[in-house]
Short mmCIF file of C-alpha atoms and ligand atoms in Angstrom, two decimals:
data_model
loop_
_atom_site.label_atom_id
_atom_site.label_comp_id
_atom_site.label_asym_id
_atom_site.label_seq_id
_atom_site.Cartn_x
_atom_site.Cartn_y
_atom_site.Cartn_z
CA UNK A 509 27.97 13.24 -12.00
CA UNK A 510 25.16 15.37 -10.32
CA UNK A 511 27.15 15.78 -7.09
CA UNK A 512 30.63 16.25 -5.69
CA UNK A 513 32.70 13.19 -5.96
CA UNK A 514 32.77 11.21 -3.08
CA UNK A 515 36.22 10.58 -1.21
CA UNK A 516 38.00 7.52 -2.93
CA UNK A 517 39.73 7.33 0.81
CA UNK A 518 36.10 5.80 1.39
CA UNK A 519 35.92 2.99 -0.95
CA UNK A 520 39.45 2.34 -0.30
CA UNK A 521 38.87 1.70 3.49
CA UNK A 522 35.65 0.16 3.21
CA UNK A 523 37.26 -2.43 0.76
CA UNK A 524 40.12 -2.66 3.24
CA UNK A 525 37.71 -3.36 5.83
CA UNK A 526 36.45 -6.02 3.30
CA UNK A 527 39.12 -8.22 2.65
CA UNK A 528 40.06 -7.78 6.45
CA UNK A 529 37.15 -10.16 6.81
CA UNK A 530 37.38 -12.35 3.92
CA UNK A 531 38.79 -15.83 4.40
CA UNK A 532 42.61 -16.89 3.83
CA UNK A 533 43.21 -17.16 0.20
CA UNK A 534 40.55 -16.51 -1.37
CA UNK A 535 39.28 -13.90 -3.72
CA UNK A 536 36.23 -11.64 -4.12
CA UNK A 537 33.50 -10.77 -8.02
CA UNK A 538 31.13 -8.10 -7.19
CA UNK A 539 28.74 -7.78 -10.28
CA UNK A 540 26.95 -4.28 -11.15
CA UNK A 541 23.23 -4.35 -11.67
CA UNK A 542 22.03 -4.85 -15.37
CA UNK A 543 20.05 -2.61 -17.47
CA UNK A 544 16.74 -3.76 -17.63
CA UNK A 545 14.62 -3.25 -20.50
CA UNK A 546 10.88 -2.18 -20.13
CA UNK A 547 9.55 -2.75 -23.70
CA UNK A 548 11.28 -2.46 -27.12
CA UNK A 549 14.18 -0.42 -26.82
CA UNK A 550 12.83 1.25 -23.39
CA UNK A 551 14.88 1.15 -20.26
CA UNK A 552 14.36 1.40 -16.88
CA UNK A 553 16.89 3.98 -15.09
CA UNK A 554 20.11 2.14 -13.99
CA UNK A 555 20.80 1.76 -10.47
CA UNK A 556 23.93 0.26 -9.30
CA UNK A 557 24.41 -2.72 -7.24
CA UNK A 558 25.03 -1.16 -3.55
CA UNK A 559 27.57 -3.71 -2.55
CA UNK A 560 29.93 -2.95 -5.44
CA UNK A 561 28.88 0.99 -5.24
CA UNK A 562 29.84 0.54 -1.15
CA UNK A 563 33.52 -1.03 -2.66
CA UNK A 564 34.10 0.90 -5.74
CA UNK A 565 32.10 4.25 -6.12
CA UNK A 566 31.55 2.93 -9.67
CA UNK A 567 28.33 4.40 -10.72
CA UNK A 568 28.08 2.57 -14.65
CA UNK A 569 26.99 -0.99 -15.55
CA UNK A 570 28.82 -3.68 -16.69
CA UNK A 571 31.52 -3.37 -13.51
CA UNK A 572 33.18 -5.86 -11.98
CA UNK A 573 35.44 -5.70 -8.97
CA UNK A 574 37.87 -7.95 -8.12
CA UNK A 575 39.98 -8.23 -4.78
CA UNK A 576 41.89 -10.90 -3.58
CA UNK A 577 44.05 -10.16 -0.82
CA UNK A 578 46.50 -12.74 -0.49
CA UNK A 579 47.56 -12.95 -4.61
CA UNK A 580 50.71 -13.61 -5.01
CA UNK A 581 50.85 -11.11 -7.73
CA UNK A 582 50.55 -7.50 -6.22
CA UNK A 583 48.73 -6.30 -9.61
CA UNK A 584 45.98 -9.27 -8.92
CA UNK A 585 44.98 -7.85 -5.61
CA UNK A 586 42.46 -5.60 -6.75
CA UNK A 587 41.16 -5.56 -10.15
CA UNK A 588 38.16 -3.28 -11.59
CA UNK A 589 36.79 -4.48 -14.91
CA UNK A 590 34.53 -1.53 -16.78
CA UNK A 591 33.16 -1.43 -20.00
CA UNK A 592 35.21 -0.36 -23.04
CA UNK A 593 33.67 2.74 -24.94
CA UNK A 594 33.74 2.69 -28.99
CA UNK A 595 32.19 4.96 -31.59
CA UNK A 596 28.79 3.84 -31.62
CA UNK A 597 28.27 4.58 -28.10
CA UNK A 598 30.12 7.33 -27.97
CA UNK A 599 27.36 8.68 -31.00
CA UNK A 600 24.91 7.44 -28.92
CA UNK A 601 25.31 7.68 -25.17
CA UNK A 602 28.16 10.01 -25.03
CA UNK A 603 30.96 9.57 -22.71
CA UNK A 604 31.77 6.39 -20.67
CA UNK A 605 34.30 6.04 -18.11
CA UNK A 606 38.02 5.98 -19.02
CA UNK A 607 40.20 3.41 -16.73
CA UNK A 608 42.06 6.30 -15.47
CA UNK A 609 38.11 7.80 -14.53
CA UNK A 610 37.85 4.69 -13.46
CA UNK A 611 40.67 4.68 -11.13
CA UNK A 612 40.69 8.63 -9.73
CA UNK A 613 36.63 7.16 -8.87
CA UNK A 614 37.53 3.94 -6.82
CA UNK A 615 41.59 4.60 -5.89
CA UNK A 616 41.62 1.04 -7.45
CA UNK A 617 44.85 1.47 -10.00
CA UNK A 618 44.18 -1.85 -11.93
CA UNK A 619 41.47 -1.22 -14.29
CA UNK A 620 40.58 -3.70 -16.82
CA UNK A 621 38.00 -4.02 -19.75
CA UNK A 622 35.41 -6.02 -19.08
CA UNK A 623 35.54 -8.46 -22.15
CA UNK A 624 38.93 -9.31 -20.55
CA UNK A 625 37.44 -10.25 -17.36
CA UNK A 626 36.77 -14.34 -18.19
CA UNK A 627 40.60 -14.48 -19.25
CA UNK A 628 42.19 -12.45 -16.56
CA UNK A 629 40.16 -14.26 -13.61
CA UNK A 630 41.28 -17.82 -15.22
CA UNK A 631 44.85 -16.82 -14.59
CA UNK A 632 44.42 -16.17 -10.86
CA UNK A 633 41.44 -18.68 -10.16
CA UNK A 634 43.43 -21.65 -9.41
CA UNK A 635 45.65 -19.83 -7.24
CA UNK A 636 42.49 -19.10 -4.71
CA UNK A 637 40.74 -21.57 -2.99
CA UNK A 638 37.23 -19.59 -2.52
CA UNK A 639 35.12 -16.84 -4.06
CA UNK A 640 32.85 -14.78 -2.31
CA UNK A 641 30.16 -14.08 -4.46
CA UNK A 642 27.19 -11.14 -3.99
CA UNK A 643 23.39 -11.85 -4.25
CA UNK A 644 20.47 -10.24 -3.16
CA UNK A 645 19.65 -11.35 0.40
CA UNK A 646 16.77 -9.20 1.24
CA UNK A 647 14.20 -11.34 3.08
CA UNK A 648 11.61 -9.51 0.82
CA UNK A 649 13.13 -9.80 -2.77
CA UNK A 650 11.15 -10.72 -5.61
CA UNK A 651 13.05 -13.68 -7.13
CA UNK A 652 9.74 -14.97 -9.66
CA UNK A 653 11.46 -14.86 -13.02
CA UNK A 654 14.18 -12.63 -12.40
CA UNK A 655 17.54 -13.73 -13.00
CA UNK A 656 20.06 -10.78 -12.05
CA UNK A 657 23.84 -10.39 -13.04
CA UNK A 658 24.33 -11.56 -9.42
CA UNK A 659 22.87 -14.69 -10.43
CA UNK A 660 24.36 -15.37 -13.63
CA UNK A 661 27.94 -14.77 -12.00
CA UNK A 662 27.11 -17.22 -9.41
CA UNK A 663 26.19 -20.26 -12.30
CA UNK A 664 28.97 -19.31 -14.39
CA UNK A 665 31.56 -19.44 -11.42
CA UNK A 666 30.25 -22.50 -10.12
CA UNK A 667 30.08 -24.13 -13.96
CA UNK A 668 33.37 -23.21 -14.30
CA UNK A 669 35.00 -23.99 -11.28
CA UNK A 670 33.16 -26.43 -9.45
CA UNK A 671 35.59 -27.56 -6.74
CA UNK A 672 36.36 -23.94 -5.06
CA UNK A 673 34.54 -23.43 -2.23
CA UNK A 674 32.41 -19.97 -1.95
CA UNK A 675 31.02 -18.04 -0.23
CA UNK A 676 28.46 -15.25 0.62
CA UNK A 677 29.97 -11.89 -0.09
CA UNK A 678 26.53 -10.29 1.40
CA UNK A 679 27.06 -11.60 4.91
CA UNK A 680 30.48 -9.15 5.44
CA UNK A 681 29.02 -6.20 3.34
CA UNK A 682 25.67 -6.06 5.42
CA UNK A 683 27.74 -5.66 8.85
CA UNK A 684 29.97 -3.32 7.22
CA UNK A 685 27.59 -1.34 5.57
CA UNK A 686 25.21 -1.26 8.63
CA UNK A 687 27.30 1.42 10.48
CA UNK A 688 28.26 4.21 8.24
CA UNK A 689 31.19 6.39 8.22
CA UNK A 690 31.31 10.38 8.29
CA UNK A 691 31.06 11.10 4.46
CA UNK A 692 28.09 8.95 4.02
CA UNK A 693 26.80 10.27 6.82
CA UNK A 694 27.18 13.66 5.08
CA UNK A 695 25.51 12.52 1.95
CA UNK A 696 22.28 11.53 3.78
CA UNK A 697 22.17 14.97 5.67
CA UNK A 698 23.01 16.24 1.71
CA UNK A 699 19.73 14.18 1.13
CA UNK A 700 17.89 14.71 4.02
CA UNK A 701 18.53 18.60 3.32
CA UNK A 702 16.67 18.35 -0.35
CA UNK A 703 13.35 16.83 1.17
CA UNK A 704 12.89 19.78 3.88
CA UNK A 705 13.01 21.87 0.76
CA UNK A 706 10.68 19.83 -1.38
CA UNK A 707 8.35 19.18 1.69
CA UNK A 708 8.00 22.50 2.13
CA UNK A 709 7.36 23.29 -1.56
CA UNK A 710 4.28 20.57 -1.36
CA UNK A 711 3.20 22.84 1.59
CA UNK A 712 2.89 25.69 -0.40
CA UNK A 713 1.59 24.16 -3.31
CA UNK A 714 -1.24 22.39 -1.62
CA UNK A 715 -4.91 23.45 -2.60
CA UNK A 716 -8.47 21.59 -2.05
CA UNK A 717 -8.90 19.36 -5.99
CA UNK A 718 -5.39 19.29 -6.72
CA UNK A 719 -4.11 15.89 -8.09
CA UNK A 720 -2.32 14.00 -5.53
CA UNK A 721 0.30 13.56 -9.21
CA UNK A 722 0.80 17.33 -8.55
CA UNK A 723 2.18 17.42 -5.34
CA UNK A 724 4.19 14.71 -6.21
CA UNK A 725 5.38 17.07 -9.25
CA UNK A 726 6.34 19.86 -6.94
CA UNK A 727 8.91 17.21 -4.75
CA UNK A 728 10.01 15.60 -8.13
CA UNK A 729 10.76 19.63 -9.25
CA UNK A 730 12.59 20.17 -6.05
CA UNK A 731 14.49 16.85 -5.92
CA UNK A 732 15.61 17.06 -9.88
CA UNK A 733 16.93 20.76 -9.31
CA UNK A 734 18.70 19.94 -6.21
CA UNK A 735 20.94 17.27 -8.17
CA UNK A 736 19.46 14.34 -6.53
CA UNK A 737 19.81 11.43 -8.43
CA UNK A 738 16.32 10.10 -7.94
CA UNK A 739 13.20 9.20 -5.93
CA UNK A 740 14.71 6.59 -2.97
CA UNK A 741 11.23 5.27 -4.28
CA UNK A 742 8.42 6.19 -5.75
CA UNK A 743 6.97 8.66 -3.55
CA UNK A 744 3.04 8.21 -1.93
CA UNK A 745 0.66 11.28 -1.91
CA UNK A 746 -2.14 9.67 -0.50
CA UNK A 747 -5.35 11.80 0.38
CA UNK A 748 -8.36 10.28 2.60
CA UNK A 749 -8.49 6.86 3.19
CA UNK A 750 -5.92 6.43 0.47
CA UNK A 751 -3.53 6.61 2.68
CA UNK A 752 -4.91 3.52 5.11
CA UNK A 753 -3.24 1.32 2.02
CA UNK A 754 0.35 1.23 2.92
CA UNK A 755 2.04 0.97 -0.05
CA UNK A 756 -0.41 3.14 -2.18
CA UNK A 757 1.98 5.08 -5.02
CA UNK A 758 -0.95 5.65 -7.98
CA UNK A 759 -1.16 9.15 -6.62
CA UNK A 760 -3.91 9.79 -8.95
CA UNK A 761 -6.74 10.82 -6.30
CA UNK A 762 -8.10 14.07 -5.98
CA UNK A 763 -6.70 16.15 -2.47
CA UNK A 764 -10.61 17.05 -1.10
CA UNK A 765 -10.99 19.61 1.03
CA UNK A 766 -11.49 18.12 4.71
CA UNK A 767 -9.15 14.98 4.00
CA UNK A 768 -5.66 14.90 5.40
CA UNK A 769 -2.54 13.99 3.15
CA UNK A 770 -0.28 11.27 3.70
CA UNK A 771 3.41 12.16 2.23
CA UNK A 772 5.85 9.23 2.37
CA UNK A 773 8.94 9.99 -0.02
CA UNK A 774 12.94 10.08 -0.18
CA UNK A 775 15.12 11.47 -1.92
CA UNK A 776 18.69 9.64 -3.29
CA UNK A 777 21.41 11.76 -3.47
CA UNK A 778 25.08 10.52 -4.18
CA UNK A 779 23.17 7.09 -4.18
CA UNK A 780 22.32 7.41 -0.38
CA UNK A 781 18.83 7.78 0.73
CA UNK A 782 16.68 9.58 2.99
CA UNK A 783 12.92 8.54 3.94
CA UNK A 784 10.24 10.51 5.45
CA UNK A 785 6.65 10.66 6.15
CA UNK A 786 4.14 13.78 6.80
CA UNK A 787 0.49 14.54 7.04
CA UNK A 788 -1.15 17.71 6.57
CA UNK A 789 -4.88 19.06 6.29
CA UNK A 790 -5.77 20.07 2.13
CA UNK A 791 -7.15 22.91 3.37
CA UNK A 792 -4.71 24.00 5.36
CA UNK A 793 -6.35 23.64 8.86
CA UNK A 794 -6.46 19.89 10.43
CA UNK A 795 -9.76 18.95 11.50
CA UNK A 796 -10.48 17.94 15.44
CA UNK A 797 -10.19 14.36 14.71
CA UNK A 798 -7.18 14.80 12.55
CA UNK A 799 -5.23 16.95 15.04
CA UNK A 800 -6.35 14.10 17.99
CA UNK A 801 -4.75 11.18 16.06
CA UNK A 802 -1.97 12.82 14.68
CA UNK A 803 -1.17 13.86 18.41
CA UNK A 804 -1.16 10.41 19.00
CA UNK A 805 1.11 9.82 15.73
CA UNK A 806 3.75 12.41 17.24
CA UNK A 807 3.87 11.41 20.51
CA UNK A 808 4.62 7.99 19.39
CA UNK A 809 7.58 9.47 17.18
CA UNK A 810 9.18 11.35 20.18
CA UNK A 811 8.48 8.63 22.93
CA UNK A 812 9.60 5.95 20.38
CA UNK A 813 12.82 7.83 18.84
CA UNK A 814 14.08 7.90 22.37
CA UNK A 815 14.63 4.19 22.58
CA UNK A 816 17.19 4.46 19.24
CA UNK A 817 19.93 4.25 20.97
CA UNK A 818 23.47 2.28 21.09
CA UNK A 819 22.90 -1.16 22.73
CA UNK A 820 18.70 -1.24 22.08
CA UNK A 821 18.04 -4.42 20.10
CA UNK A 822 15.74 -3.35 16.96
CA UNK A 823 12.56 -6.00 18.34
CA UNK A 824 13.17 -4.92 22.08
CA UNK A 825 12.24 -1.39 20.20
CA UNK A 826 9.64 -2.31 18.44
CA UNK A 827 7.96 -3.95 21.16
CA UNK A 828 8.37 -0.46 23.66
CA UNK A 829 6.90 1.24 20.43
CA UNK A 830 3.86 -0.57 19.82
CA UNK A 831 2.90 -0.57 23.64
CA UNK A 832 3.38 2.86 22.66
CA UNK A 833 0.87 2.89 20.18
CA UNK A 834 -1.35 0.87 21.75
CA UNK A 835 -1.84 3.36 24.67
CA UNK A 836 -2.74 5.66 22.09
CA UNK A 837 -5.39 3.85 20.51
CA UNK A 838 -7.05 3.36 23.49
CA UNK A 839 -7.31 7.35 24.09
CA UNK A 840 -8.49 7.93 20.87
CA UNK A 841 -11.39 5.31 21.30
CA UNK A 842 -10.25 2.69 18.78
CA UNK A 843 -9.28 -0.14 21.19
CA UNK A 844 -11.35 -0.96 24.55
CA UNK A 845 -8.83 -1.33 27.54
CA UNK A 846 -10.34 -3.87 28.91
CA UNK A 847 -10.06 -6.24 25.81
CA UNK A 848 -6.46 -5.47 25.37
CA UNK A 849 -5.76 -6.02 29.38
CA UNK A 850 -7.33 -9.69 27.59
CA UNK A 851 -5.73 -10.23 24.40
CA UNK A 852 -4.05 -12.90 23.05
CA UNK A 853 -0.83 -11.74 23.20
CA UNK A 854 -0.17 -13.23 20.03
CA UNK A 855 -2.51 -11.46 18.27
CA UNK A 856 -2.56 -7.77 19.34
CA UNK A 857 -5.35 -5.86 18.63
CA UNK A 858 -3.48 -2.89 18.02
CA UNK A 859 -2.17 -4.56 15.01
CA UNK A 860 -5.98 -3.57 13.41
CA UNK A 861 -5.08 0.18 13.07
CA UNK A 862 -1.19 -0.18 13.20
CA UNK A 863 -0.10 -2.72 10.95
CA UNK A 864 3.98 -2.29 10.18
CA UNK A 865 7.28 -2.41 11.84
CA UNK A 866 8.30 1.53 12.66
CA UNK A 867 12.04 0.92 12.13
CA UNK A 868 14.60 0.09 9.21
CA UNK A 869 18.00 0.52 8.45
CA UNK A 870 18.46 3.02 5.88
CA UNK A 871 21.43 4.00 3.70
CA UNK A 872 22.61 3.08 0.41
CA UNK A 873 19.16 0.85 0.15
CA UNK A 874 16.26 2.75 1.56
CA UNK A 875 15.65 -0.62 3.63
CA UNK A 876 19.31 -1.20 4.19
CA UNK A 877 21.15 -4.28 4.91
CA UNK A 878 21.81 -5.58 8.26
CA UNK A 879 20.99 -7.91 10.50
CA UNK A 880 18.25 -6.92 13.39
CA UNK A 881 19.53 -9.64 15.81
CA UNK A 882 22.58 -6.67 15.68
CA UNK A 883 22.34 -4.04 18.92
CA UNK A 884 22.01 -0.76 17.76
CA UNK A 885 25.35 0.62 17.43
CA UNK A 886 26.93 4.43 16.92
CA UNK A 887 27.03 5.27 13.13
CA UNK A 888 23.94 2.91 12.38
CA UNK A 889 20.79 4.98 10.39
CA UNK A 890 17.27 4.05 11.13
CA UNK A 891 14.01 5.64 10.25
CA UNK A 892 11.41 5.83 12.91
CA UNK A 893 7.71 5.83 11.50
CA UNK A 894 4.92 5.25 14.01
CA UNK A 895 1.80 5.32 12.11
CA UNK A 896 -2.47 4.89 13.39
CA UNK A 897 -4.85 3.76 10.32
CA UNK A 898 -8.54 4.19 10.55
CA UNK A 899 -10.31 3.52 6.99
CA UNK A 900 -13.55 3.97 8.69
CA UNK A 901 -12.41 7.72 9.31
CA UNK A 902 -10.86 8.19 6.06
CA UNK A 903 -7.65 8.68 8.32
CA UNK A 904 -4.16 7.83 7.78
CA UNK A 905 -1.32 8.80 9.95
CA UNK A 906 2.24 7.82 9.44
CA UNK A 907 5.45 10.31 10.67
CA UNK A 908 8.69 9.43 9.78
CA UNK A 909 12.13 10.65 10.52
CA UNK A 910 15.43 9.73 9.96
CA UNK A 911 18.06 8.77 12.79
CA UNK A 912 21.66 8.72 13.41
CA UNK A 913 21.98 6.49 16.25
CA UNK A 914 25.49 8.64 18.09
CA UNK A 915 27.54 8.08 21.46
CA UNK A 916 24.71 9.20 23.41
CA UNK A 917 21.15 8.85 21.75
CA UNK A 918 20.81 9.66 18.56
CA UNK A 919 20.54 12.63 16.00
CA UNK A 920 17.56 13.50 13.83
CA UNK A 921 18.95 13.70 10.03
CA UNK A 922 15.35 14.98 9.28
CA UNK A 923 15.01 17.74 12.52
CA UNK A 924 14.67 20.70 9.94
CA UNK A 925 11.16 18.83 8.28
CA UNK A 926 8.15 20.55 9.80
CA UNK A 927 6.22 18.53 12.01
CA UNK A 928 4.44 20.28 14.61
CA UNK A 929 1.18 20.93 14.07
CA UNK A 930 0.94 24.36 14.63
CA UNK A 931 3.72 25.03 12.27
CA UNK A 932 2.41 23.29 9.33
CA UNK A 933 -0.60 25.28 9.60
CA UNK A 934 1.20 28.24 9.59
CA UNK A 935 3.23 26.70 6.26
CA UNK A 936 0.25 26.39 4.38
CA UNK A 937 -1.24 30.12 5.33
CA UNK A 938 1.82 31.77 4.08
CA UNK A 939 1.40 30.12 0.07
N1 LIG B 1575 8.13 4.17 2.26
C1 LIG B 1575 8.78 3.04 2.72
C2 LIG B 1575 9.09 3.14 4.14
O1 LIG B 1575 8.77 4.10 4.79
O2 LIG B 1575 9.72 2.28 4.67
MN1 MN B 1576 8.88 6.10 4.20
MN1 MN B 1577 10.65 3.94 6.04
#
């Protein structure tokens, strides 16, 4: 693996903490993700599930983790199923893991082939009266035509054992996994760490006609040598008015001389994420206008980060930030006072020029799981990302950070990215 093995002591208490809340008697299947196929033999990276990952530290496909608490069997209680290597994918692959691997990974000492999963389950199944099954319960998953593992699992189990009761295995992981312990803590500083680095790099790199794909060379460079596993997702270089489009990624726009760069990336390392956003002038020196609303940007990330703290609910938050906003707007000249003293309330106009919440949970999803009817609680992550729009201007302004919400306030994962203006500048002199 690309980085140091993480602790089994955490998957073993996090799958204590588990079963802790699992009903009486009942047992536990958390599915990896599959392999998906692009076209022909072409396939798309594998990422794990994060629920089984968050139990197991199993990194491979075709895992399945067992636990059932209450077994009268002590070998039954927890039961890891990976896939069995042979010759062929030895030749072609290379290695797989062994069960002992397997087992030094997790600190889960029964592991099982797969194939044998269907026959060892039958002999415990009756013996439980509920499974907890996983599935995706993002409110913004794509569901049109795809059918996951997660899914599959769920028809099979409920084909084959119709009168068990179950139950959503989702609803305890996304409190658990909502406030992290220290060693994932670490590995999002770890990841945090490599996008100062590859931030800066883009600094240096930066030149009036570049590609917008070049810069996002120079982070992929940084992020690949650092032994991150990946992009958290695919990054956005946007130049101009590109970046007014919130979700632009084609990163194929030239980086003109007088336009200001939008940088929105992450980096995944040890399958934990960081997140970040930064603007900076192609040519090195912001313009007037530029400097003015990314003022306002800044402000709004240091007034707004202030309010992440333990017992804050996420929307009481959001609503302090986008008065925060607001107030900006109307100093830059993009919102009249007067017709925002009269709006209907309903429809802010602020929502013209700033159009997106400003704080997730982040962790081993980039938009983590968790409730935001939840207070904000020690050990919880959340990005902060205040951002102004103004297509007319050829402006877009987004800063993000990441923050570790602690006893007292919070702590800034992403302190050691450049953000002041004066220092960027200064960054981009010294290429
Ligand atoms: N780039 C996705 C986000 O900032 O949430
Ligand atoms: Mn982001
Ligand atoms: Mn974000």
């Amino acid at each position: 693996m690309r980085y140091n093995q993480i602790p089994k002591s955490l998957f073993i208490k996090n799958r204590s903490n588990f079963t802790a809340k699992m009903k009486a008697n009942s047992l536990a299947i958390l599915t990896s993700n599959d392999v998906k196929h692009n076209n022909a033999d072409d396939v798309m990276g594998f990422t794990q599930n994060n629920d089984l990952f968050y139990l197991c530290g199993i990194d491979q496909e075709e895992s399945i983790l067992v636990l059932y608490p209450d077994a009268y069997r002590k070998e039954n209680r927890e039961i890891l199923f990976i896939k069995e290597t042979n010759e062929q994918i030895k030749i072609w692959d290379g290695d797989k893991l062994t069960q002992e691997q397997a087992t030094d990974i997790s600190g889960v000492s029964r592991v099982e082939w797969v194939h044998d999963f269907e026959k060892i389950l039958q002999l415990m199944a009756f013996e439980a009266d509920g499974m907890y099954l996983g599935h995706n319960e993002h409110i913004k998953r794509v569901t049109f035509n795809q059918q996951t593992q997660q899914d599959r699992m769920i028809a099979w189990c409920k084909e084959k054992y119709p009168l068990h009761d179950y139950y959503r295995a989702a609803k305890i992981t996304r409190d658990l996994r909502l406030v992290k312990s220290k060693e994932e803590i670490d590995f999002m500083q770890q990841a945090a760490d490599i996008s100062v680095v590859s931030f800066k790099r883009v600094l240096k790199a930066c030149k009036p006609n570049m590609k917008e794909f070049e810069l996002e060379a120079e982070l992929t460079y940084n992020l690949v040598k650092s032994g991150a596993t990946r992009h958290a997702f695919k990054p956005i270089v946007a130049s101009g008015k590109n970046a007014c489009a919130l979700h632009y990624n084609t990163n194929d726009g030239i980086c003109k001389t007088g336009d200001m760069i939008l940088l929105d990336f992450g980096v995944c390392y040890a399958n934990y994420n960081s997140d970040t956003t930064r603007c900076f002038p192609v040519s090195g020196t912001f313009s007037k206008r530029q400097k003015e609303v990314y003022s306002s940007v800044l402000y709004c990330l240091k007034e707004g980060s202030k309010l992440l703290k333990p017992g804050v609910l996420p929307s009481e938050y959001e609503t302090q930030m986008a008065k925060l906003v607001e107030t900006e707007l109307i100093k830059l000249g993009l919102l009249d006072a007067q017709a925002v003293a009269n709006q209907n309330p309903d429809k802010p106009l602020y929502k013209k020029y700033f159009m997106h919440g400003t704080a997730h949970h982040i962790g081993l999803d980039v938009h983590d799981v968790g409730l935001y009817s939840r207070v904000l609680e020690p050990g919880m992550v959340l990005t902060c990302e205040p951002g102004i729009y103004i297509p007319e201007e050829g402006i877009g302004c987004r800063l993000e950070n990441d923050y570790l919400i602690t006893k007292d306030g919070n702590f800034n994962l992403t302190e050691a990215m450049p953000i002041e203006i004066e220092e960027i500048e200064a960054l981009m002199k010294t290429s």
